[in-house]
């Protein structure tokens, strides 16, 4: 039996940190060797997430003072907030040039550092690292990820939207001017920070859109849609909050071009995903539900006729914490460390 | 003090029946004189809806054998399932030609009986009554409703969609070929019938679209959108289910025509609803939440910029059981009986 | 028509403040003349609670600098956090000795200032006012409340537990050594402060006890149970959190003494509450559900046989924000201002 | 690699059937060879539970006409409704005397067939099989289960209550006359039958007790409590419904006898469960939450002081579909087939 790879999770007190911990605790080839959480440093993980109470895990430590060169980590997951991430990753590579990192923040997702500056309001602090970073949507960039040292794990909305649309853009099967993405997310997508608008009593028994017209995730969608289409694409995109913990569903309205019917679009997706283990295309006319992918790394996609001739509705569903964040990050890790891509990600969805 | 109007509710054991009862119990000018529920006939209302336990209400009776001529009812709410409704209303008018009825089913909403036959799969059974029926969207047909004997109360999805879009169509302010309505509803919209897919465990912690491409409510939307636009309009429309009890939110993607900006569309709505007590337009850029209209007869509407130049997002929210069904029905009753339009509908939303 | 009483709400940005606003907006004899919220001072109420967007309300102001003498308020609701409350109320009475105040905090509920010091860890800061304060459980202290200037509105858990048990203690019908109260509350009972453990994702899809063995509300229960029994009574009490917004249910296990059967206990409650408008006793064997009192000022109580001979189970349900807080506060206001006790509190529960 | 054991699931269209399928799909030593569901016979499992869409599973068949002798099944899970179960299991043993069966119904849990007749209203139809049946609470009957051919898998409420209390009774550490169990369950415990009272809109945003004083599960608790105590024990027991999918929490009020303090009771449990992989005792004073065991086979138990001297509160939490039903059934299967007890049950809880 080969030695287990030693893994660090930076920012383990958030939901993506907990999800990484859940998945890695049962991964046969890795060992969780480091957990950081600055505000909770010194506490056992069970104080922060009681579900881990029965398991052996390292005590939470602060990021400060870690000697990255001697830490002996084979791969690091970075689940830190935007802003701190760039500096932390810079310092890791400075100490250990051969480090391998999967970053779950948005900091390295935009290849164009000027687009970054425009969306985030400040110059990128590690543009040289941005050049090394590979965008971690496995189904598109699998080959590059295997060689990468720094992978920018995609956002949850964008993973869901891209898996629904990218093959259609690549095949030039849809009109690029009329893409409308109406997206809905569970509350874990908003993280674990204590904010009034995220309290149970503010969220339960209600539904709303937010960030209408100016959600930051759009930059990432623009980049990848344009790359797939070979020309500039801007889609309409509206995120909404659903009173549930996990799940994203994207309802995408498209128009087939050059006479392509909705069934033709279904055929394009079928071909694109025939060999993908984590993308499951439903029979034409069936559409997915978030509850059927909960806790799994699966994306379910369906295609149906719109009422307007020539238009189709493509709907994709995934678990924002798994395929939309930590599950995809483990998928990336598996590629970077030479493990089978699906290892540790075999969980069947938990329904009901 | 004038005598109270005597009111009957047919189909009182469903959710719209309960909502009518809740509202009418506190209406100063009416008295609930008749409650029917065939399966529960003979039972007190408190067995069917324990929240009414402290109040005096008539015992539930069967529809069969009611002598409509002698029942002494000033107005009847018909909250019966599709199909039985036409026959029941026919028999009421046969016995009492001057009856006043607000029908909450879909049976009399389509003016074109051929459209009805196409959508519902059988010929309309009371085409002569269809001619008398007035479509009960108060903000549009107020004048006709005051004279009507039979009002077809609009559906919940359609009320929400129409209030968001009709003034824009009337003003010829938007492109009629690119209207996308992405609608989301709480579970009470699906009624109280015991179906597996409506069980708590099937619904909670999940989100999905349904009836994609072929929801029956579209016929009603087509009719009213086309009437407003003065030409045939077909909008894309996808309904979704939210794990909450009450509320509908419609996210509508439109394109302003002849250079109209989103702020221009906002101005059109502002003018249209300046005097409406139950439609509240939010300041430009703000968008509504269903929780803020819960239990009230209010519709909140917001308009924001889309990312695509020339496009706007209009979002409307209402409570599907109140403004989307029983509240609007009481609003219709008030007009038909000559009461102030808002009487008994003053409840402030229950949040949280 | 008599002039409307002018009312102030201190701490209007919390849930009890919102509930007071909801109720008072529709109360025929009052006018909301002052709303305070220190952190949100200067903002319109609609920014803090968008459901009030359609209504005219005073802008939120800071407590500092209010001249209580000239403010012209007929009654003040104090919905401030524990600690600040005592000082604020002291300053109000100093400026305006004939002020009338209903305090929704716990600051004036314990008649024994030493018990207060023991439970809250510091000496009471206004012991002379404590002497004036009347405990505002209307069904018990109605006569005193009518004369009071300062009413200490009871807590939500304690209102629910007391209404279930007090008449049994007064009638000496149960064993005082074996009272077990297992209580469950919706999340609004925990207030609107942004705390991690109150986030939607921490609360949804789960259930737990908290504060086991040492909840502060117990002091209030001890005081009132002992007063009713005429001797010291300590009950077991465990609060739990339910993933819902509103509602408290208390399951109380008692043993009838001197041969009293559960039906005898039911008879005691029936007699005690025969004339109460806001306490509704269900037929023997039926037990209440929180959903059937949601948004109303009602308390539903049921009594059933335990499996153990001689023991009974008494279950009470109320809405923690209405009868458990703001509704009861308005009930107290009505008594203090000479209005009919139920005025403005007639809302029927919102179900579903 | 040894051949995989062939497994049948009878009644696969219910929630316990789905949970068995979820667990067995990832169990390294078994293969799902048969799935039955009479109403859904002929359909693929993905039509009944879409979460299984990506996996290969047998088509659902009817029970009728299965030749149990030739079916080649190494073990059968019986997740059928009460009533049919006895006849089906009888016919299986008649055809294949060496069959191994884990029954998830209540049909074989009561050793005393007269107690069965009293609680269920009819004579037991397979009393000779009842003699063979072993009660499948692994932590108590592990040794017998390894030899058993027919295991009666315990109920969810009873598993939770028993794990909290049995060691205390065996150690004669608590008063047997004053045990109060206040239990709360998620909705999946009520099964998948389409009933009005289980609809989302009837359940969400509310809380209630049910079956007060006469829940059938009490017979099972009586039997096992009495066996552990060595004398007749009757506990008070009240079940409640929580608006969540999964989870049971039992709050148990006990009185230590012969001077035993709550910490002594904690010590008794600590000793009893020191080697149990699926029972996790929290440090004294901490109490469990259902969300932290969701989807796992864990039971978390906590002990705390009651306010009344001499009394303690013991709280246990488990997932009703996993440890409370299908997970425990797989645990039983592992013992019966000679596999490691925890095999296939290693999933970490899914939180949030």
Coordinates of C-alpha atoms in Angstrom, one line a residue, chain D residues 27-29 146 277-278 330-346:
Chain D
X27 CA -20.9 -1.6 -0.1
X28 CA -17.8 -3.5 -1.4
X29 CA -19.0 -7.0 -0.7
X146 CA -24.5 -13.4 14.1
X277 CA -18.3 2.4 16.6
X278 CA -21.7 3.8 16.0
X330 CA -27.0 -3.2 6.9
X331 CA -25.1 -3.4 10.2
X332 CA -27.2 -6.5 10.9
X333 CA -26.5 -7.9 7.5
X334 CA -22.8 -7.5 8.0
X335 CA -23.0 -9.6 11.1
X336 CA -25.2 -12.2 9.5
X337 CA -22.9 -12.6 6.5
X338 CA -19.7 -12.4 8.4
X339 CA -18.5 -9.1 7.1
X340 CA -16.9 -6.4 9.3
X341 CA -19.7 -4.7 11.2
X342 CA -19.0 -1.2 9.9
X343 CA -18.5 -2.1 6.2
X344 CA -20.3 0.2 3.9
X345 CA -21.4 2.4 6.8
X346 CA -18.5 4.7 7.0

